[in-house]
PDB file of C-alpha atoms in Angstrom:
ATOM      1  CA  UNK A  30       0.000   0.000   0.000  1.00  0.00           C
ATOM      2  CA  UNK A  31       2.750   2.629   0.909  1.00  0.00           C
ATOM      3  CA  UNK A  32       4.202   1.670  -2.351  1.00  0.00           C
ATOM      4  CA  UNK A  33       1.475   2.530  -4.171  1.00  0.00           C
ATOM      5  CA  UNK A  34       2.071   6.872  -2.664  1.00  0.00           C
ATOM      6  CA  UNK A  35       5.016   7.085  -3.946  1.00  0.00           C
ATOM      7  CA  UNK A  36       3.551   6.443  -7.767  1.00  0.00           C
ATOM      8  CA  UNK A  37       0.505   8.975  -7.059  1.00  0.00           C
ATOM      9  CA  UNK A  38       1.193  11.752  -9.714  1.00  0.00           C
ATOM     10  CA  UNK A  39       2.473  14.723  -7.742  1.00  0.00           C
ATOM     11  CA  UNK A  40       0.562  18.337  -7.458  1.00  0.00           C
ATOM     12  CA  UNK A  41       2.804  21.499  -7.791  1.00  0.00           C
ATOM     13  CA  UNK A  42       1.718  24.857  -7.693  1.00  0.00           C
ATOM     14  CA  UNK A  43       3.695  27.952  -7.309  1.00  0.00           C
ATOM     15  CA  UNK A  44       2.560  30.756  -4.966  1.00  0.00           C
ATOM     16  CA  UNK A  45       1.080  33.645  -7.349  1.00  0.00           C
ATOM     17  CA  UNK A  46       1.112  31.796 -10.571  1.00  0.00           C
ATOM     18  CA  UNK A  47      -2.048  30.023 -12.310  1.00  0.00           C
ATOM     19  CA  UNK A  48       0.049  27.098 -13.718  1.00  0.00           C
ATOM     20  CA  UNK A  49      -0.687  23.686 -13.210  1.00  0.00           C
ATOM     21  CA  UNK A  50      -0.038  20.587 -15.050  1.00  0.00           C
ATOM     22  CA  UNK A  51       2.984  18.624 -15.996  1.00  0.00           C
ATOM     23  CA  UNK A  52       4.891  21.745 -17.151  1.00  0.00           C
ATOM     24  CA  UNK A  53       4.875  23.401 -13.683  1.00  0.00           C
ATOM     25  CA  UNK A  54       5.505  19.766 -11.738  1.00  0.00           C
ATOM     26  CA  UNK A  55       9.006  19.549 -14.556  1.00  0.00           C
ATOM     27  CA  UNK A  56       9.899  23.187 -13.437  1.00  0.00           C
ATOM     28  CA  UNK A  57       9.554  22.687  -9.219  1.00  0.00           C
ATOM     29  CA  UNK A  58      11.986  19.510  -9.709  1.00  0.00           C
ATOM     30  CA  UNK A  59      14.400  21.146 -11.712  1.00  0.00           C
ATOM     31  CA  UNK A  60      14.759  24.023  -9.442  1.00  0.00           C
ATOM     32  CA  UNK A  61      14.735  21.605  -6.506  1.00  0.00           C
ATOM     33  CA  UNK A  62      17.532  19.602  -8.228  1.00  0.00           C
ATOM     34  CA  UNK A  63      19.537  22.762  -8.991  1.00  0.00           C
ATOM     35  CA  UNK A  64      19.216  23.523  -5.042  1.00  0.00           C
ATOM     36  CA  UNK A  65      20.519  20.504  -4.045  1.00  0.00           C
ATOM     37  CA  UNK A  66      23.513  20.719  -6.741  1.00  0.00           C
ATOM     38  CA  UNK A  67      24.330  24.507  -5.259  1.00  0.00           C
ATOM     39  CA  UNK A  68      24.644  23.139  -1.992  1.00  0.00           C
ATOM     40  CA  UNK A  69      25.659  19.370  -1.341  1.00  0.00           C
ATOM     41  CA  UNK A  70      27.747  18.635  -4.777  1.00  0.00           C
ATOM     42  CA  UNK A  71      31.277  20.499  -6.211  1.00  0.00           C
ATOM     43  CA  UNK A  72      31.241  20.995 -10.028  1.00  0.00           C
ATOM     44  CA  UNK A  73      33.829  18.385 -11.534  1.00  0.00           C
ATOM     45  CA  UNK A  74      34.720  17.557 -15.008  1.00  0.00           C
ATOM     46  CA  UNK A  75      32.688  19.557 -17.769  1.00  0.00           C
ATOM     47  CA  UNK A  76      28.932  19.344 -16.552  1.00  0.00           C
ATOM     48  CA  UNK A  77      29.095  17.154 -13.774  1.00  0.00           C
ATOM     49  CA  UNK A  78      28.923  17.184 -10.072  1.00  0.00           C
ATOM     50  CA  UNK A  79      30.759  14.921  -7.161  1.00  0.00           C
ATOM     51  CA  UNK A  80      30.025  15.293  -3.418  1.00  0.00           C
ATOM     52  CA  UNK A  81      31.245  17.852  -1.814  1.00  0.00           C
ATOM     53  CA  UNK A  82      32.444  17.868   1.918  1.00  0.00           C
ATOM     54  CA  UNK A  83      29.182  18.862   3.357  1.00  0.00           C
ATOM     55  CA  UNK A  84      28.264  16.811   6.034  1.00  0.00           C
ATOM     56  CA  UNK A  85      24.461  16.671   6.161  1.00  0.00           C
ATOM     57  CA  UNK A  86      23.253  12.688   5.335  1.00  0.00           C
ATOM     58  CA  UNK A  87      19.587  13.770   6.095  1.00  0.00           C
ATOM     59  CA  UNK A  88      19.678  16.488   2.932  1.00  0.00           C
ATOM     60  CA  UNK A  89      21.387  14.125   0.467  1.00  0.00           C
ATOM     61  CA  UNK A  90      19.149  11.544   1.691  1.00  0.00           C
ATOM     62  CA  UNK A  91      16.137  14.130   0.902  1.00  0.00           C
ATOM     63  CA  UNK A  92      17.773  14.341  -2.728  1.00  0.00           C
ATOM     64  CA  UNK A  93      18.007  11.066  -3.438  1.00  0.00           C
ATOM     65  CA  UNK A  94      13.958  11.221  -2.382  1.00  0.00           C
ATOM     66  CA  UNK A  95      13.585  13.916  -5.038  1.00  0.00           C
ATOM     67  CA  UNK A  96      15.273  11.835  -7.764  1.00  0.00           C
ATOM     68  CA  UNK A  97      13.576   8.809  -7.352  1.00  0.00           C
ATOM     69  CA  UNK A  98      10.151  10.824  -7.316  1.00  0.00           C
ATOM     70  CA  UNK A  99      11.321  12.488 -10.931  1.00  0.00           C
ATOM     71  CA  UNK A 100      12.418   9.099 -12.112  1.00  0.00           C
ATOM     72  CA  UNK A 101       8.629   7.768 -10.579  1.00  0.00           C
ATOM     73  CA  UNK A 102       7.013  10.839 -12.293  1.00  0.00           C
ATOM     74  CA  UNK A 103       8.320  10.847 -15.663  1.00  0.00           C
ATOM     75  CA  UNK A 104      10.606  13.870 -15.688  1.00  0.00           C
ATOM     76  CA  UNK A 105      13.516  14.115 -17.187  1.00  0.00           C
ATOM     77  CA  UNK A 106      16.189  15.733 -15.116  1.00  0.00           C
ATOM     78  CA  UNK A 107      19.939  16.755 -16.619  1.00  0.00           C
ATOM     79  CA  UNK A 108      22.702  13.938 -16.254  1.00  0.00           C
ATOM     80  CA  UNK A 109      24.876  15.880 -13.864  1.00  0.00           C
ATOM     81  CA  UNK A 110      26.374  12.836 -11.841  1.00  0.00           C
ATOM     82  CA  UNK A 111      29.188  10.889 -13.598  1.00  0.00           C
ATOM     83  CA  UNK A 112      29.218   7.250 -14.794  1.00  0.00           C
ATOM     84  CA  UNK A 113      31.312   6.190 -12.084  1.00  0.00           C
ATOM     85  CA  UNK A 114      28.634   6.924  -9.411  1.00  0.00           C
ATOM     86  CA  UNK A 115      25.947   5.090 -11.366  1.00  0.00           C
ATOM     87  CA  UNK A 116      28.518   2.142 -11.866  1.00  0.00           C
ATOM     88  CA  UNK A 117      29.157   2.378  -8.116  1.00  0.00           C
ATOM     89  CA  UNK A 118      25.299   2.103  -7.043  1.00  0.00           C
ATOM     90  CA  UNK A 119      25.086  -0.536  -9.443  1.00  0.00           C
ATOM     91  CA  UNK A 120      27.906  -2.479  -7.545  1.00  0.00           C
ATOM     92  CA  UNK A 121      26.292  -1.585  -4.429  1.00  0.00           C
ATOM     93  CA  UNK A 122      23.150  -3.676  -5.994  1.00  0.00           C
ATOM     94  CA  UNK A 123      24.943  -6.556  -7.304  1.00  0.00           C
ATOM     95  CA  UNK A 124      24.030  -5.857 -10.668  1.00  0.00           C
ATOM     96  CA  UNK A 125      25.065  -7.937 -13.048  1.00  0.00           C
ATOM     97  CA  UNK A 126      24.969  -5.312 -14.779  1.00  0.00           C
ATOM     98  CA  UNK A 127      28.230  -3.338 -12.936  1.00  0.00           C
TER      99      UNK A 127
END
């Protein structure tokens, strides 16, 4: 059943604006994800991030949250995280496919 919450399409609205609708839900996680970059990730090579030294685990535990939920809801956020971070989650899975 809690399972089933996390699909539920998610409502944005911004205070003082009329939009609604997929447009405005793509536009509150891409300013969310910028957030997080500006404050819990160092730019590295080209347009990629890494972690930086901030020590908060509750706030990059809160992005990871809002990354799944994109992924869940269909929008399409920037590849700013390098290969070797996706190769080391996959590890982290036992993935055949690391």
């Amino acid at each position: 059943p809690s399972h089933d919450r996390l699909r539920r399409p998610i409502h944005v609205a911004f205070g003082g604006e009329a939009g609604v609708g997929p447009g405005v839900r793509k536009e509150f996680f891409q300013v969310a994800v910028r957030a997080f970059l500006q404050v819990l990730f160092v730019p590295a090579d080209g347009r990629t991030y890494w972690f930086s030294d901030v020590d908060h685990p509750g706030a990059y535990f809160a992005c990871g949250v809002l990354l799944g939920q994109a992924v869940l809801q269909d929008v399409l956020i920037p590849s700013v995280f390098p290969w070797t971070l996706f190769d080391l989650l996959l590890r982290d899975m036992e993935s055949p496919l690391a």
